[in-house]
Coordinates of C-alpha atoms in Angstrom, one line a residue:
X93 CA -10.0 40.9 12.2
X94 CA -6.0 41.0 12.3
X95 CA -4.2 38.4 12.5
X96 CA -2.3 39.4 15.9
X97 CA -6.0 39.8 17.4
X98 CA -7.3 35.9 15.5
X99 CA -3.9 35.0 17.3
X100 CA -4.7 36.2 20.5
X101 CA -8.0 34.0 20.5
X102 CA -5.9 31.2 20.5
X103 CA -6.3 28.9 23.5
X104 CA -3.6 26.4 24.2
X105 CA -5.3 25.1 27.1
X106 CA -8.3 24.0 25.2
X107 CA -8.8 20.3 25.8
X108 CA -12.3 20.6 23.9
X109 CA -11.2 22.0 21.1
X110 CA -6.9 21.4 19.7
X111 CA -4.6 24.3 19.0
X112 CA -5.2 23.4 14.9
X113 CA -9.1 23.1 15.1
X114 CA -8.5 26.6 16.6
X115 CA -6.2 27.4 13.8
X116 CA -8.6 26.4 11.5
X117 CA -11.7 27.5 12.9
X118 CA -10.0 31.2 12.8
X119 CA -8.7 31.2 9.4
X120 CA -5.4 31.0 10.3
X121 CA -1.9 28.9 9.5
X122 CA -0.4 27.2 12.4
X123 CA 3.0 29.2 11.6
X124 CA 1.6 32.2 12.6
X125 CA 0.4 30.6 15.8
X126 CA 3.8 29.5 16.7
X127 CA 6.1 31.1 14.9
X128 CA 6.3 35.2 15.3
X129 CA 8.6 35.7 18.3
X130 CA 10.8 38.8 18.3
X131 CA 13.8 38.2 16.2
X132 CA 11.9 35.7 13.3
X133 CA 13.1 36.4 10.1
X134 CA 10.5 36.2 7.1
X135 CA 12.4 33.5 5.4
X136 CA 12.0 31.2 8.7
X137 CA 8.4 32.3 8.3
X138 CA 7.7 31.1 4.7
X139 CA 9.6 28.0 5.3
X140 CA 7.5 27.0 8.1
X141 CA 4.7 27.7 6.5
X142 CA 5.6 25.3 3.8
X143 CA 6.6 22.8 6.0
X144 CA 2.7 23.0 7.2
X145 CA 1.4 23.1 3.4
X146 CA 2.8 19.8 2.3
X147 CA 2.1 18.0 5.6
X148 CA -1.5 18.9 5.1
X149 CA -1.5 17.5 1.4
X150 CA 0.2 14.4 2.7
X151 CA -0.2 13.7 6.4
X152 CA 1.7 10.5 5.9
X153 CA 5.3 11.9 5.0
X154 CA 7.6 12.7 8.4
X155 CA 10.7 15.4 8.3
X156 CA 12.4 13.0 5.5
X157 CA 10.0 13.0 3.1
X158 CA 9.2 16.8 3.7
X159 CA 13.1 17.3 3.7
X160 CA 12.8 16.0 0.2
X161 CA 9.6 17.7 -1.4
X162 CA 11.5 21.2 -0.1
X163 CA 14.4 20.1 -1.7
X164 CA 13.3 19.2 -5.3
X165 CA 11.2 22.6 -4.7
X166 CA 15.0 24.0 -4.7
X167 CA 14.6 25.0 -0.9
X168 CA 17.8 23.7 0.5
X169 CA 16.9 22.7 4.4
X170 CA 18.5 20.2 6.6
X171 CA 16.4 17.5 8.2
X172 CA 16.8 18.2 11.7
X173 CA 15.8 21.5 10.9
X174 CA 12.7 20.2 9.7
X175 CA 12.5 18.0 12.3
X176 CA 12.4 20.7 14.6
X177 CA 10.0 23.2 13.1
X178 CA 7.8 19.9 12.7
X179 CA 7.6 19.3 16.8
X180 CA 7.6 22.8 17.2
X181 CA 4.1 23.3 15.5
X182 CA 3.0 19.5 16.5
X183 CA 3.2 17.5 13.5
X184 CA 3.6 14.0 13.3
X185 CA 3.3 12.1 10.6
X186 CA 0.7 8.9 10.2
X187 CA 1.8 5.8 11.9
X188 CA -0.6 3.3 11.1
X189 CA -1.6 0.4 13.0
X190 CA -3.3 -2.6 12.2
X191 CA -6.7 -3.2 9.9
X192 CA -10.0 -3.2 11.8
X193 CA -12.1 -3.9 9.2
X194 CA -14.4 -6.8 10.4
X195 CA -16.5 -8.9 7.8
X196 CA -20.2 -8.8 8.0
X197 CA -21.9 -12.6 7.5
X198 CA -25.2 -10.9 5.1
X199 CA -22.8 -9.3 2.9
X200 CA -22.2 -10.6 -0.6
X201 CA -17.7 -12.1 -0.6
X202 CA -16.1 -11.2 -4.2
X203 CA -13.6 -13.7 -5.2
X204 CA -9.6 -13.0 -4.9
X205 CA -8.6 -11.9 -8.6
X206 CA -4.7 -11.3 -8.0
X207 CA -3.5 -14.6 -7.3
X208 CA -0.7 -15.0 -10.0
X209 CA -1.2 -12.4 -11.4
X210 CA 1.6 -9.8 -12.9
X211 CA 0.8 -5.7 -12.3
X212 CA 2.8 -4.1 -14.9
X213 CA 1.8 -0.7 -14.7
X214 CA -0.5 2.0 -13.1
X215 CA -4.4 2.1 -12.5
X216 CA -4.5 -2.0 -13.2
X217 CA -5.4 -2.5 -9.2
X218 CA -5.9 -0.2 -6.6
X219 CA -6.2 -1.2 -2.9
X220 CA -7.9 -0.4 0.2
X221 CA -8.1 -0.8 3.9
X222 CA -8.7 1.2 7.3
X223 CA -6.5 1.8 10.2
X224 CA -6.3 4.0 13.0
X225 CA -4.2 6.7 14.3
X226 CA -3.3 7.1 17.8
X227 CA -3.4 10.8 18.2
X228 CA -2.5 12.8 21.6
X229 CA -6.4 13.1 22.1
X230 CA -7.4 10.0 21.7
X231 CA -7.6 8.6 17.8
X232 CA -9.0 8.3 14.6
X233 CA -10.3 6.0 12.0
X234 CA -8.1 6.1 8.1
X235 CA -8.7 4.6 5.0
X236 CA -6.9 5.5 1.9
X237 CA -6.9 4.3 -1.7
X238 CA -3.6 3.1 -2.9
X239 CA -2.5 2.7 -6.7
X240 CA -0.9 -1.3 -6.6
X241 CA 2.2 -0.4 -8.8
X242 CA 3.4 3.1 -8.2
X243 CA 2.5 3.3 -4.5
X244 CA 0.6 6.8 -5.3
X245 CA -2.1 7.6 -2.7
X246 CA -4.9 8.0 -4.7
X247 CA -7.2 9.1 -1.6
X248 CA -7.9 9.0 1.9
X249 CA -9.9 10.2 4.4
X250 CA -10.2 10.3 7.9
X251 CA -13.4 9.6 10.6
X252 CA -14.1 8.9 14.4
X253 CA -16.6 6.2 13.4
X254 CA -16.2 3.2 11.4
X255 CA -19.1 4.0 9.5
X256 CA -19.1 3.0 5.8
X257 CA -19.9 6.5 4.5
X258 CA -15.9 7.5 4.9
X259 CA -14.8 4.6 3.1
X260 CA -17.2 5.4 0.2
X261 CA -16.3 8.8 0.3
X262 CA -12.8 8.2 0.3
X263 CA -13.3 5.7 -3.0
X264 CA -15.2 8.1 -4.5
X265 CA -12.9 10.7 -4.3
X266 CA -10.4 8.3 -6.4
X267 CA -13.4 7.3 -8.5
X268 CA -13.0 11.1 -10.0
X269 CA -9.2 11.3 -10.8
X270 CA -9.4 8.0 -13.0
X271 CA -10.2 4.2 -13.1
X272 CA -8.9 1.0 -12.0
X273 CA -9.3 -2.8 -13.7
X274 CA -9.5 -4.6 -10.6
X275 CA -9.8 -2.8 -6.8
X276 CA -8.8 -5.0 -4.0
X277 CA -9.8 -4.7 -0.4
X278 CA -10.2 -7.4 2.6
X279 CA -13.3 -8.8 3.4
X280 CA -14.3 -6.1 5.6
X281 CA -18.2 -4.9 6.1
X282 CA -17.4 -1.2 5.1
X283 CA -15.8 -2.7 1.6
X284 CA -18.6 -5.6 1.3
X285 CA -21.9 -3.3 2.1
X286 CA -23.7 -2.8 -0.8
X287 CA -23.1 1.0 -1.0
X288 CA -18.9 0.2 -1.4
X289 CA -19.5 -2.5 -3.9
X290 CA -22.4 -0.9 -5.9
X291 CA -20.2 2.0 -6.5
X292 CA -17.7 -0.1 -8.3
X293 CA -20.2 -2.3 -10.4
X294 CA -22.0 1.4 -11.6
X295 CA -18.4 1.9 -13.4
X296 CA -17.8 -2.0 -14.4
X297 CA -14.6 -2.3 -11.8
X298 CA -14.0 -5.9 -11.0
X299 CA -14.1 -6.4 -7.7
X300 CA -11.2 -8.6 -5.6
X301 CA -11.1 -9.5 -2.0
X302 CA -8.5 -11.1 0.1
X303 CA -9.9 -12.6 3.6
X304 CA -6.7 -14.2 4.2
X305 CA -4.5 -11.0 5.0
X306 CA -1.4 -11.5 2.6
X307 CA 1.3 -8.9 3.2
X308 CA 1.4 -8.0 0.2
X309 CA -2.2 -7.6 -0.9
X310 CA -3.3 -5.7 2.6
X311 CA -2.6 -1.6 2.1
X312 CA -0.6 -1.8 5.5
X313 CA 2.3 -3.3 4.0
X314 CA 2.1 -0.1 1.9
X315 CA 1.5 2.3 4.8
X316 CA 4.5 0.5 6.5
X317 CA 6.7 1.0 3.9
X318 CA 5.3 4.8 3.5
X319 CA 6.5 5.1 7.2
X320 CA 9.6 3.4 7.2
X321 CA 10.9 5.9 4.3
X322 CA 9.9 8.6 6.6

């Protein structure tokens, strides 16, 4: 099927199903969706469509962030600009809000291992957490795995239940791009349950957690600062 007829399937209307489930559903990019009017030049085209590419690798960056990646790509774009093709095809970037992790009384408490203690470089602690995302629809549940010392997002995935199976998925997607000394997390059930901490035994990672909420050892503090940049 053509494009222009995948397009035509398109239901804006929809409130089962949003205009990117549709997008995705049909195999196609938002940017065609909203962006072939009479009188679009190609280049607008391609630009848009990498607007959408990098916001999908990393759904936490807004138009300043994305303004940047274009331009050490050597794409020379202003940030309203971005800003604009951004609303246009209904991106917003995350903006998290508190931890909702809740501790669970039958599950075994790690001791905190960071008190004091200096991070000098990469992969010595990673940390953890969930959030959720206020979305036009309702929301969803985040959790992400964040390297201590360079900031990198390591993982993260996204769920409408707080079930621990996201949160194990999400660690074990990090799991396979390399190995942390210490990985940190609150005291939360989904981190505690013996699926989350049996993963990080099998690969001798010493386990830390925090139940006090210290700024700097909770992951918000680093999706905060993730947003603020934005």
């Amino acid at each position: 099927m053509e494009i222009k007829e995948r397009r035509g399937l398109i239901e804006p209307d929809n409130k089962e199903i949003s205009v990117r489930r549709q997008c995705e559903l049909l195999g196609l990019n938002r940017s065609n969706v909203y962006y072939e009017p009479v009188g679009v030049t190609e280049e607008r085209l391609r630009l848009m469509h990498r607007v959408d590419e990098i916001f999908t690798e990393y759904p936490f960056y807004g138009s300043r962030r994305i303004q940047e990646t274009l331009e050490r790509e050597g794409i020379r774009v202003g940030r309203e600009r971005v800003q604009r093709y951004m609303r246009e095809m209904g991106l917003r970037a995350i903006y998290p809000k508190r931890s909702l992790s809740k501790r669970h009384p039958g599950y075994k408490i790690y001791p905190y291992l960071l008190r004091d203690k200096e991070i000098s470089g990469p992969n010595a602690v990673w940390v953890t957490d969930i959030t959720y995302l206020r979305l036009k629809r309702g929301f969803v549940y985040l959790t992400a795995t964040i390297d201590w010392y360079s900031r990198y997002v390591v993982s993260w995935r996204i769920s409408n239940t707080m079930e621990v199976t996201f949160c194990v998925e999400a660690l074990e997607a990090a799991l396979e791009k390399g190995s942390p000394e210490i990985f940190n997390s609150d005291q939360g059930s989904q981190f505690t349950s013996d699926e989350f901490t049996g993963t990080l035994l099998r690969k001798r990672i010493a386990i830390s957690m925090d139940g006090r909420g210290r700024a700097f050892d909770n992951i918000f503090r680093f999706f905060s600062q993730l947003v603020n940049k934005n």
